[in-house]
Coordinates of C-alpha atoms and ligand atoms in Angstrom, one line a residue:
Chain A
M1 CA 221.1 143.9 87.1
K2 CA 218.8 142.8 84.3
P3 CA 218.8 139.1 83.5
T4 CA 219.7 138.2 79.9
R5 CA 217.2 136.5 77.6
A6 CA 219.2 133.3 77.8
F7 CA 219.0 133.5 81.7
N8 CA 215.2 133.7 81.6
E9 CA 215.0 130.6 79.5
S10 CA 217.3 128.4 81.5
L11 CA 218.8 127.7 84.9
W12 CA 222.3 126.1 85.0
A13 CA 223.4 124.5 88.2
F14 CA 226.8 123.7 89.6
H15 CA 227.0 120.9 92.1
F16 CA 229.5 121.1 95.0
N17 CA 230.2 118.2 97.3
S18 CA 231.4 119.6 100.7
G19 CA 231.9 116.2 102.3
S20 CA 228.8 114.4 101.6
C21 CA 228.4 110.5 102.0
N22 CA 227.4 110.3 98.3
G23 CA 223.8 109.5 99.1
C24 CA 222.6 113.0 98.1
E25 CA 224.7 112.8 94.9
I26 CA 223.0 109.7 93.8
E27 CA 219.6 111.4 94.2
I28 CA 220.8 114.6 92.3
V29 CA 221.9 112.3 89.4
A30 CA 218.6 110.5 89.6
A31 CA 216.9 113.9 89.3
I32 CA 218.6 114.6 86.0
T33 CA 217.8 111.2 84.4
P34 CA 215.3 110.9 81.6
R35 CA 212.6 109.9 84.0
Y36 CA 212.4 113.5 85.1
D37 CA 214.4 115.1 82.4
P38 CA 214.7 118.7 83.8
E39 CA 216.9 119.5 80.9
R40 CA 213.8 120.1 78.7
F41 CA 213.1 123.1 80.9
G42 CA 216.7 124.3 80.5
I43 CA 217.8 123.1 83.9
K44 CA 221.1 121.3 83.7
L45 CA 224.2 120.6 85.7
V46 CA 227.4 122.4 84.4
G47 CA 231.1 121.7 85.0
S48 CA 232.2 125.1 86.0
P49 CA 230.8 127.6 88.6
K50 CA 231.5 130.3 86.0
H51 CA 228.6 129.0 83.9
A52 CA 226.2 128.6 86.7
D53 CA 223.3 130.5 88.3
L54 CA 222.6 128.0 91.0
L55 CA 225.0 126.4 93.4
I56 CA 223.8 123.0 94.8
I57 CA 225.7 122.1 97.9
T58 CA 225.6 118.6 99.5
G59 CA 227.4 117.6 102.7
P60 CA 228.2 119.3 106.0
V61 CA 231.3 121.3 104.9
V62 CA 234.3 119.5 106.3
K63 CA 237.4 121.6 107.2
K64 CA 239.3 120.8 104.0
M65 CA 236.4 122.0 101.8
K66 CA 235.6 125.3 103.5
D67 CA 238.1 127.4 101.4
R68 CA 237.1 125.5 98.2
L69 CA 233.4 126.2 98.8
L70 CA 234.1 129.9 99.4
R71 CA 236.2 130.1 96.3
V72 CA 233.6 128.3 94.1
Y73 CA 230.8 130.5 95.6
A74 CA 232.8 133.7 94.7
Q75 CA 233.4 132.4 91.1
I76 CA 229.7 132.2 90.3
P77 CA 228.5 135.3 88.5
D78 CA 225.8 137.5 90.1
P79 CA 222.9 137.1 90.5
K80 CA 223.1 133.6 92.0
V81 CA 221.2 131.4 94.4
V82 CA 222.4 128.7 96.7
M83 CA 220.6 125.5 97.4
C84 CA 221.5 123.2 100.2
V85 CA 220.5 119.6 99.5
G86 CA 220.4 117.0 102.4
T87 CA 220.2 117.1 106.2
C88 CA 224.0 117.2 106.5
G89 CA 224.2 120.5 104.9
I90 CA 221.3 122.0 106.8
S91 CA 222.3 121.0 110.3
G92 CA 225.4 118.7 110.1
G93 CA 223.0 115.7 110.2
V94 CA 224.6 112.5 111.5
F95 CA 227.9 114.3 111.7
Y96 CA 226.5 117.4 113.5
D97 CA 229.1 117.4 116.4
S98 CA 232.0 116.1 114.5
Y99 CA 235.4 117.7 115.3
N100 CA 236.0 118.0 111.5
L101 CA 233.2 120.3 110.5
E102 CA 233.2 124.0 109.6
G103 CA 229.5 123.8 108.6
P104 CA 226.6 123.5 108.4
V105 CA 226.5 125.1 105.0
D106 CA 224.8 128.4 106.1
D107 CA 227.7 129.1 108.5
V108 CA 230.0 129.3 105.5
V109 CA 227.9 130.7 102.6
P110 CA 224.4 132.2 102.5
V111 CA 221.7 129.7 101.6
D112 CA 218.5 130.5 99.8
V113 CA 216.7 127.1 99.5
Y114 CA 216.9 124.1 101.9
V115 CA 215.9 120.7 100.7
P116 CA 215.7 118.4 103.7
G117 CA 216.0 114.6 103.7
C118 CA 218.7 112.1 104.2
P119 CA 218.9 111.8 101.3
P120 CA 216.0 113.9 99.7
R121 CA 214.0 112.3 96.9
P122 CA 214.6 113.5 93.3
E123 CA 211.1 115.1 93.3
A124 CA 212.1 117.2 96.4
I125 CA 215.3 118.3 94.7
I126 CA 213.4 119.4 91.6
H127 CA 210.9 121.1 93.8
G128 CA 213.9 123.0 95.4
V129 CA 215.2 124.0 92.0
V130 CA 211.8 125.5 91.1
K131 CA 211.8 127.4 94.5
A132 CA 215.4 128.6 93.6
L133 CA 214.1 129.8 90.2
A134 CA 211.3 131.7 91.9
K135 CA 213.7 133.3 94.3
L136 CA 216.0 134.3 91.5
E137 CA 213.1 135.9 89.7
R138 CA 212.2 137.8 93.0
I139 CA 215.8 139.0 93.2
E140 CA 215.5 140.2 89.7
G141 CA 212.1 141.8 90.1
V142 CA 210.8 139.8 87.2
G143 CA 207.0 140.2 86.7
Q144 CA 206.7 143.1 89.2
Chain B
M1 CA 244.1 149.1 37.8
E2 CA 247.4 147.6 39.0
I3 CA 246.3 147.5 42.7
F4 CA 243.3 145.3 42.0
S5 CA 245.1 142.7 39.9
S6 CA 246.2 139.4 41.4
L7 CA 249.7 138.1 41.5
L8 CA 249.7 134.7 39.9
S9 CA 252.5 132.3 41.1
G10 CA 253.2 128.6 40.7
S11 CA 251.4 127.9 44.0
G12 CA 248.3 130.0 43.5
A13 CA 247.0 133.6 43.4
W14 CA 247.9 136.4 45.8
N15 CA 245.7 139.4 46.1
P16 CA 246.4 141.7 49.0
L17 CA 242.9 143.3 48.8
A18 CA 241.3 139.8 49.2
W19 CA 243.5 139.2 52.3
L20 CA 242.6 142.6 53.7
L21 CA 238.8 141.8 53.3
A22 CA 239.3 138.5 54.9
F23 CA 241.0 140.2 57.9
V24 CA 238.2 142.8 58.2
V25 CA 235.6 140.1 58.1
A26 CA 237.4 138.0 60.7
A27 CA 237.9 141.1 62.9
V28 CA 234.1 141.9 62.7
I29 CA 233.2 138.4 63.7
A30 CA 235.7 138.4 66.6
Y31 CA 234.3 141.7 67.8
L32 CA 230.6 140.5 67.6
I33 CA 231.6 137.4 69.6
W34 CA 233.4 139.6 72.2
A35 CA 230.6 142.1 72.4
R36 CA 228.1 139.4 73.4
G37 CA 230.3 138.3 76.3
E38 CA 229.3 138.6 80.0
R39 CA 230.3 142.1 81.2
S40 CA 229.1 141.8 84.8
Y41 CA 232.0 139.9 86.2
K42 CA 234.0 141.6 88.9
K43 CA 237.5 142.3 87.9
G44 CA 240.3 141.3 90.3
T45 CA 238.1 138.8 92.2
E46 CA 237.9 135.0 92.0
Q47 CA 235.5 135.5 89.1
T48 CA 238.4 136.3 86.8
A49 CA 240.7 133.5 88.3
P50 CA 240.7 130.2 86.6
F51 CA 238.5 127.4 87.9
I52 CA 240.7 124.5 89.2
S53 CA 238.0 122.5 91.0
G54 CA 237.9 125.1 93.7
N55 CA 241.6 124.8 94.4
K56 CA 243.8 127.9 94.8
E57 CA 245.6 129.0 91.7
P58 CA 249.3 128.0 92.1
P59 CA 251.9 130.7 91.2
K60 CA 252.3 131.0 87.4
G61 CA 256.0 129.9 87.6
D62 CA 255.0 126.5 89.2
L63 CA 252.9 125.7 86.2
H64 CA 255.5 126.5 83.6
V65 CA 256.5 123.6 81.3
R66 CA 260.2 123.8 80.8
A67 CA 262.0 123.0 77.5
G68 CA 263.5 120.1 79.4
N69 CA 260.0 118.6 79.6
L70 CA 259.5 118.8 75.9
Y71 CA 263.0 117.2 75.0
W72 CA 262.9 114.6 77.7
G73 CA 262.8 111.6 75.4
Y74 CA 265.5 113.1 73.2
T75 CA 267.8 113.9 76.0
D76 CA 267.2 110.5 77.6
A77 CA 268.0 108.6 74.4
L78 CA 271.3 110.5 74.0
K79 CA 272.1 110.4 77.8
G80 CA 275.7 109.1 77.3
Y81 CA 276.5 112.0 75.0
Y82 CA 274.8 114.7 77.2
E83 CA 276.5 113.3 80.4
R84 CA 279.9 114.2 78.9
I85 CA 278.9 117.5 77.0
V86 CA 276.8 119.2 79.7
P87 CA 279.6 119.5 82.3
L88 CA 281.7 121.2 79.6
H89 CA 279.1 124.1 79.6
S90 CA 280.5 125.6 82.7
G91 CA 279.4 129.2 81.9
D92 CA 283.0 130.4 82.5
M93 CA 284.4 132.5 79.6
N94 CA 288.0 131.4 80.3
D95 CA 287.0 127.7 79.6
Y96 CA 285.2 128.6 76.3
V97 CA 288.2 130.7 75.1
L98 CA 290.6 127.8 76.0
W99 CA 288.5 125.4 74.0
Y100 CA 288.4 127.8 71.1
L101 CA 292.2 128.2 71.1
G102 CA 292.7 124.5 71.5
I103 CA 290.5 123.5 68.6
T104 CA 291.9 126.2 66.4
A105 CA 295.5 125.0 67.2
L106 CA 294.4 121.4 66.5
I107 CA 292.9 122.4 63.1
M108 CA 296.0 124.3 62.1
V109 CA 298.2 121.3 63.0
I110 CA 295.9 119.1 60.8
V111 CA 295.9 121.5 57.9
V112 CA 299.7 121.9 58.1
V113 CA 300.3 118.1 58.4
F114 CA 297.9 117.0 55.6
S115 CA 298.4 119.9 53.1
Ligands
LIG1 S1 222.1 114.1 104.1 FE1 222.3 111.8 104.3 S2 222.5 111.1 102.2 FE2 222.9 113.3 102.2 S3 225.2 113.4 102.5 FE3 224.2 113.6 104.5 S4 224.2 111.4 105.3 FE4 224.5 111.4 103.1

């Protein structure tokens, strides 16, 4: 599948909270503030998975959110990349042996980029987005 | 020629060719917008289902807004009237014919008495 011109110029992300404590959300919001302003590079958060190229997942995937995560993942058009933000999503973190978990995230959907930290700093999140973009370009075979 | 002339009326001009031209222009614009759409979505999967914050799409019937919802304020204001009138709508043909005959008889009596 060839990426469209619009796709080459921007990366739109949809954020999904699968049961996070809100710590990671605060850092994601900090990452899109004018201090870093990733929107000048075409990177922005969108309100619907149907508009997104990148799925950012926070939280360890609690039971109630598994179906919803699978549905949102399926609704993102191909090609897509998934970025897991925070220790919770990577390993379960402080909730790792909770009775209520279906996660970590890569037990539910395939993850391309991991951003560790509890919570990760905005710089780390932006670094993860850059990695996700590189991965997308590899999937697409851009520049080969 | 007759076909190119406009019909002038009190409320403006009417030229069928102008309308036809407007329709063709609108159709071309609509087609261009449609043709630039994303074609790589997978039919019959979640990609064509509406996004309701990740929730499952409820059956269409459950989302239906009934006429009763639209007229709620109206029927509520006239509750006293509807409370009496609704039970009369039994759906039974015999009842309706009985009402019809009764009202006809009443009108005839009134006409005879007051004529
Ligand atoms: S990784 Fe830390 S900050 Fe992020 S959701 Fe988990 S507990 Fe909260």
